[in-house]
C-alpha positions as semicolon CSV with decimal commas, in nm:
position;residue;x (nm);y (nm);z (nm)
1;X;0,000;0,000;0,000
2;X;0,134;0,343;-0,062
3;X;0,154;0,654;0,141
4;X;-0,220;0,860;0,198
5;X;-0,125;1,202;0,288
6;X;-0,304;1,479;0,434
7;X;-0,208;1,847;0,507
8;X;-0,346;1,984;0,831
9;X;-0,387;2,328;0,716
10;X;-0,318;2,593;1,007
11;X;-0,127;2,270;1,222
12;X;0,169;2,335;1,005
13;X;0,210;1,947;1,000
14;X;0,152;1,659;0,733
15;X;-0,023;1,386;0,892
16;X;0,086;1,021;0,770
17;X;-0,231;0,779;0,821
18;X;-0,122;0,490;0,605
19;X;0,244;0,373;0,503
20;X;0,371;0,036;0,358
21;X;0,563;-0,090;0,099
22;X;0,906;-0,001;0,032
23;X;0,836;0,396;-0,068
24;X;1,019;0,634;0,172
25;X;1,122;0,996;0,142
26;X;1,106;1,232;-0,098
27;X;1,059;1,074;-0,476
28;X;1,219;1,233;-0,794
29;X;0,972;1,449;-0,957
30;X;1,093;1,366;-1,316
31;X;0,947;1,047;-1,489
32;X;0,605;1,049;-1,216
33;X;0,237;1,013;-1,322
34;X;0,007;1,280;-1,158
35;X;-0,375;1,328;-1,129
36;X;-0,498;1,679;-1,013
37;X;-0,902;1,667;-0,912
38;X;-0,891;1,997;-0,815
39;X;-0,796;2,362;-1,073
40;X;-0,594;2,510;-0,732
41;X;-0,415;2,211;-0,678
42;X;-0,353;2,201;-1,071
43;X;-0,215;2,554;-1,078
44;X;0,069;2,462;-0,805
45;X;0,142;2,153;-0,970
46;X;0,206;2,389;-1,330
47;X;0,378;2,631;-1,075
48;X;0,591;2,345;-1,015
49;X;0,695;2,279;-1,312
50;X;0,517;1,907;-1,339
51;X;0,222;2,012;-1,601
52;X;0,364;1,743;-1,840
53;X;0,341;1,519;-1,581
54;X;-0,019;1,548;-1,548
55;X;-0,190;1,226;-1,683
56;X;-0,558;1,326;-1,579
57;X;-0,756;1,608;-1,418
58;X;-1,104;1,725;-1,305
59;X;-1,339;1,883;-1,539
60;X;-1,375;2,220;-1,342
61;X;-1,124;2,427;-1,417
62;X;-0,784;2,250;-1,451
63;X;-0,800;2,201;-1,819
64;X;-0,726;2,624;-1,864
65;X;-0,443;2,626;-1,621
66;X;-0,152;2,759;-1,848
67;X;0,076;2,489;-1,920
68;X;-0,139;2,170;-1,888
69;X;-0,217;1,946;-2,196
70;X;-0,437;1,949;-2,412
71;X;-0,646;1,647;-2,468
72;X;-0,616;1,494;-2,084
73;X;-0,870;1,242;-1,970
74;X;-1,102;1,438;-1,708
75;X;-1,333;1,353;-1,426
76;X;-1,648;1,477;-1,296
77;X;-1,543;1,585;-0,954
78;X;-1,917;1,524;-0,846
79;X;-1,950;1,107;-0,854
80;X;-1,566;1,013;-0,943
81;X;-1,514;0,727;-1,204
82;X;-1,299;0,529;-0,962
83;X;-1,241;0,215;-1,197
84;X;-1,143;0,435;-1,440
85;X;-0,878;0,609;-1,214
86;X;-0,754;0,297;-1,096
87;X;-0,739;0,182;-1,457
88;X;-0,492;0,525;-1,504
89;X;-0,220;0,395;-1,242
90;X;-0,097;0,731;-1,165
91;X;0,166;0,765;-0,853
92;X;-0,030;1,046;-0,738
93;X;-0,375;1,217;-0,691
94;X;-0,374;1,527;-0,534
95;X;-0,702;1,598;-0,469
96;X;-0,873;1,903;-0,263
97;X;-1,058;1,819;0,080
98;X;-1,119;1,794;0,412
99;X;-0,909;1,477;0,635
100;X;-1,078;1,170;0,450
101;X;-1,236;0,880;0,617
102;X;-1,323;0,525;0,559
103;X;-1,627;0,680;0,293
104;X;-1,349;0,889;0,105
105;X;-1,451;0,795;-0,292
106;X;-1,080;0,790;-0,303
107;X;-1,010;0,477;-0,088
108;X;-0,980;0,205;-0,335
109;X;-0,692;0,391;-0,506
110;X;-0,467;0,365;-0,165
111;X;-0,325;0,050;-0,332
112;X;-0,221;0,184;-0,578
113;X;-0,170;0,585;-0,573
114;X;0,034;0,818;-0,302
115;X;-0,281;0,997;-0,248
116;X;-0,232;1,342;-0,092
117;X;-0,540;1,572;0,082
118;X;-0,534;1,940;0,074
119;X;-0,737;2,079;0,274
120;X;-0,940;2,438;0,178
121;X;-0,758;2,698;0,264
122;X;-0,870;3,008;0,466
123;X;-0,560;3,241;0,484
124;X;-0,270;3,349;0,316
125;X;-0,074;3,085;0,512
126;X;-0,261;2,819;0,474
127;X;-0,203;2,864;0,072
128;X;0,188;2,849;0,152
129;X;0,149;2,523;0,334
130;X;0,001;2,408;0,048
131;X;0,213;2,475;-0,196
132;X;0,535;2,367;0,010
133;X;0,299;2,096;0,073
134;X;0,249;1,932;-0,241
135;X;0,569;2,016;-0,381
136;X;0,760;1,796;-0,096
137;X;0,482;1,490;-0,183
138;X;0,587;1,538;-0,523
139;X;0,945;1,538;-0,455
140;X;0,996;1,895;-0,586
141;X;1,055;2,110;-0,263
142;X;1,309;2,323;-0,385
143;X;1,067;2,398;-0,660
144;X;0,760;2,469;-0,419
145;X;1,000;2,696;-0,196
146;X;1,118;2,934;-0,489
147;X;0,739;2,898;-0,604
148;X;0,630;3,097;-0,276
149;X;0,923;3,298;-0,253
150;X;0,838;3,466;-0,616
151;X;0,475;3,483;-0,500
152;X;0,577;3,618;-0,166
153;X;0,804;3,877;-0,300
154;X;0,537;3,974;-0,561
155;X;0,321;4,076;-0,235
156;X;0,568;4,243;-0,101
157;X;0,593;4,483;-0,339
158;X;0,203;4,570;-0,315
159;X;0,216;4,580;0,061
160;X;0,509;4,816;0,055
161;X;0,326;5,085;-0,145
162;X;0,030;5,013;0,044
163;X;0,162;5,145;0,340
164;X;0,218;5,477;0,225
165;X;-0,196;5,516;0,135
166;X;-0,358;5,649;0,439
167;X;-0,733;5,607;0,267
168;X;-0,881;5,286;0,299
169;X;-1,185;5,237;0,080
170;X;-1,458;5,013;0,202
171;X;-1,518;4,676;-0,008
172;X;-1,837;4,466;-0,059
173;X;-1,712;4,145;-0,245
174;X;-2,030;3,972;-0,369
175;X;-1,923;3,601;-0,472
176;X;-2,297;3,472;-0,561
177;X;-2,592;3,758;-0,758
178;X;-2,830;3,523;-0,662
179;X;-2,814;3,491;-0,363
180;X;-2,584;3,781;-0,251
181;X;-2,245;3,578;-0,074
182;X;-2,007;3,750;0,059
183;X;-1,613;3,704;0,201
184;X;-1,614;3,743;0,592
185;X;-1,341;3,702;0,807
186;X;-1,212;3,355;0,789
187;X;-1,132;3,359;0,395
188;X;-0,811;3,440;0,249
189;X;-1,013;3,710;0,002
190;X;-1,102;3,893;0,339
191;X;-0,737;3,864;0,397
192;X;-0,665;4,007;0,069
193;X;-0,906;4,297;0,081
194;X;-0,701;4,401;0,381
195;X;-0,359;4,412;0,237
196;X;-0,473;4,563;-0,126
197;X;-0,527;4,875;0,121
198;X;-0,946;4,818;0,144
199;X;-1,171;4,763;0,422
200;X;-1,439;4,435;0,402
201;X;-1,787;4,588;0,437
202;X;-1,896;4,270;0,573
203;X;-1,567;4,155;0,804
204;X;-1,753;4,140;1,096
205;X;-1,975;3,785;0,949
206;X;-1,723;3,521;0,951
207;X;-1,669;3,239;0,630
208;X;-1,848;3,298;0,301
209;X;-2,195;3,438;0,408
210;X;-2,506;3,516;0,240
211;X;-2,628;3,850;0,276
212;X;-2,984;4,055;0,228
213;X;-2,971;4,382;-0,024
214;X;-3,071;4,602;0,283
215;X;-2,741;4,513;0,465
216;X;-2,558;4,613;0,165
217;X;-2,759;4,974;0,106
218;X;-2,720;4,981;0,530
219;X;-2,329;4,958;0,434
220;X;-2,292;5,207;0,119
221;X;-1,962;5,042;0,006
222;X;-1,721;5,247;-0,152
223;X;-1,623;5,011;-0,379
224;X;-1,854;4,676;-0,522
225;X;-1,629;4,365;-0,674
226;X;-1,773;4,075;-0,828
227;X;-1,616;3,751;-0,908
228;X;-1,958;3,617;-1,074
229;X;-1,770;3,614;-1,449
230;X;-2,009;3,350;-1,518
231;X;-2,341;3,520;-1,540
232;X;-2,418;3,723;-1,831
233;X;-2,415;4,090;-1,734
234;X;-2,393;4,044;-1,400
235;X;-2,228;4,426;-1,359
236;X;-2,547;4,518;-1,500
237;X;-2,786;4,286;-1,307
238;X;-2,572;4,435;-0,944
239;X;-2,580;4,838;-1,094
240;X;-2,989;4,749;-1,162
241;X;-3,130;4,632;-0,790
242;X;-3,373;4,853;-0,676
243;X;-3,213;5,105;-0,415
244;X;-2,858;5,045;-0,583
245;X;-2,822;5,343;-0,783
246;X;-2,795;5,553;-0,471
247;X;-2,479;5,329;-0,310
248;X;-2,150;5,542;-0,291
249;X;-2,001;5,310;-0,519
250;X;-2,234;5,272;-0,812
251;X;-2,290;5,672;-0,792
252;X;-1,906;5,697;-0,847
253;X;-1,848;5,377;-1,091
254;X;-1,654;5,207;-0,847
255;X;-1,812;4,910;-0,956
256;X;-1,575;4,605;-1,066
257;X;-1,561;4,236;-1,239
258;X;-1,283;4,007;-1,134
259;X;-1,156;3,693;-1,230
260;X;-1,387;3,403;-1,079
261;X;-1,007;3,139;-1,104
262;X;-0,782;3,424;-0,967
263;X;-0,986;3,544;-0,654
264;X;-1,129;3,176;-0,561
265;X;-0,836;2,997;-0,592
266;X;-0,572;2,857;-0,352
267;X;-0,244;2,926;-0,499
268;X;0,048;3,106;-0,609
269;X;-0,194;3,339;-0,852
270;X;-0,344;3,485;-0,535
271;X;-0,062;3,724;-0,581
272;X;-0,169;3,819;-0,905
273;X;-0,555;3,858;-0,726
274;X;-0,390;4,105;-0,506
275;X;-0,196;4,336;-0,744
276;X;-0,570;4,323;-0,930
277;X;-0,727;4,437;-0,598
278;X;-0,512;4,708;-0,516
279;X;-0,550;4,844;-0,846
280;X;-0,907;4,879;-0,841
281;X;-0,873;5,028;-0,514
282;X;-0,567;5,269;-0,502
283;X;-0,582;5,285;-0,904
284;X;-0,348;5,637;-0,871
285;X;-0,066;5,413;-0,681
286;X;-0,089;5,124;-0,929
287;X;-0,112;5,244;-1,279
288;X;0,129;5,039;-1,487
């Protein structure tokens, strides 16, 4: 049986729940079959420098991450074909989750894949555990550390001018038009909001929340961000809700359309989300 591994994020600690065979340490990278079931864990794995070693991936996302394939075999993350990813054989599935159990759709494959958890993250740290993470279960540490020290040095730079803006615009982040979610404390997008120089409207809820339109009109935002890329005119559909025109931030046209892959998530590209944010928020300090 091979090695199921799980990162405990926030613990700062891989737990090892399963381990025979004669598979110990770290594993060359080069020459290793990988299956990614989630686009985050996908984007690392690129970051890495193992998108050729991709054999398979999930159906969400991972097939635009710059750098994979074309033409990979992909599963439905929603019921997994799990004959057809033993059939693949791959040394490793890195899939996203919470600590799996005996009812993980994933336990057949412990015979015959290193299969390694990641658990959601909620903060900025959490995403560098990840990434350091699955690049030492892929036997590319070296690679994950440079990995976070470009992304951390990207940050860097926006939190340095950052610190020089003494105005702090407030931020409603809507995540869902239909039902009006929001990022509360708890998320690594609250966390963002915070070091792109803004202050979260709705920091005081915790997790991603759902919201009413009257809280939102109670809070007159300076600035509105969506990440809801999917919906047809969805800029439209927020500028349009009755009461809206009057908020602060559809008065002034402080109303913006983000990536939904960049803001939501977990990797290296969240410091890419942040040079975004601060641009739409302190647009006279970032105007490359």
């Amino acid at each position: 049986m091979k090695k199921l591994r799980i990162l405990a994020i926030g613990l700062m600690a891989s737990i090892l729940l399963a381990a025979c065979g004669n598979r110990e340490g770290q594993v060359e990278a080069e020459g290793i079959a990988i299956i990614s079931l989630a686009p985050s864990n996908t984007e690392i794995i690129a970051g890495l420098g193992l998108a050729s070693n991709l054999i398979a991936i999930d159906n969400v996302g991972s097939a635009d991450v710059e750098g994979v394939p074309a033409g990979l075999t992909m599963f439905s993350i929603f019921g997994l074909d799990v004959e057809a990813l033993i059939a693949l054989e791959a040394d490793y599935i890195v899939a996203l989750g919470s600590f799996p159990g005996d009812t993980s759709p994933l336990t057949p494959l412990y015979d015959i894949s290193t299969v390694v958890y990641v658990q959601s993250a909620t903060s900025i740290a959490d995403i560098v555990e990840s990434i350091q993470y699955i690049g030492d279960a892929l036997g590319a540490s070296s690679y994950a550390e440079a990995l976070i020290s470009k992304m951390m040095e990207e940050m860097s730079k926006v939190e340095a001018i950052v610190e020089g803006i003494t105005t702090r615009p407030t931020v409603y982040f809507e995540v869902d038009p239909t039902y009006l979610f929001t990022t509360g404390a708890g998320t690594f997008f609250n966390e963002l909001i915070n070091l792109a120089g803004g202050i979260n409207a709705f920091g005081d809820l915790t997790g991603w929340a759902p919201l009413s339109s009257e809280a939102v009109l109670y809070a007159n935002p300076d600035v509105i961000i969506s990440n809801a890329g999917w919906m047809p005119d969805v800029l439209e559909l927020i500028a349009n809700r009755p009461g809206w025109h009057a908020l602060d931030a559809i008065e002034g046209g402080r109303l913006y359309l983000m990536s939904t892959d960049i803001t939501s998530r977990q990797s290296q590209n969240i410091a890419i989300a942040l040079k975004q944010l601060a641009a739409i928020l302190h647009p006279e300090y970032f105007n490359e």
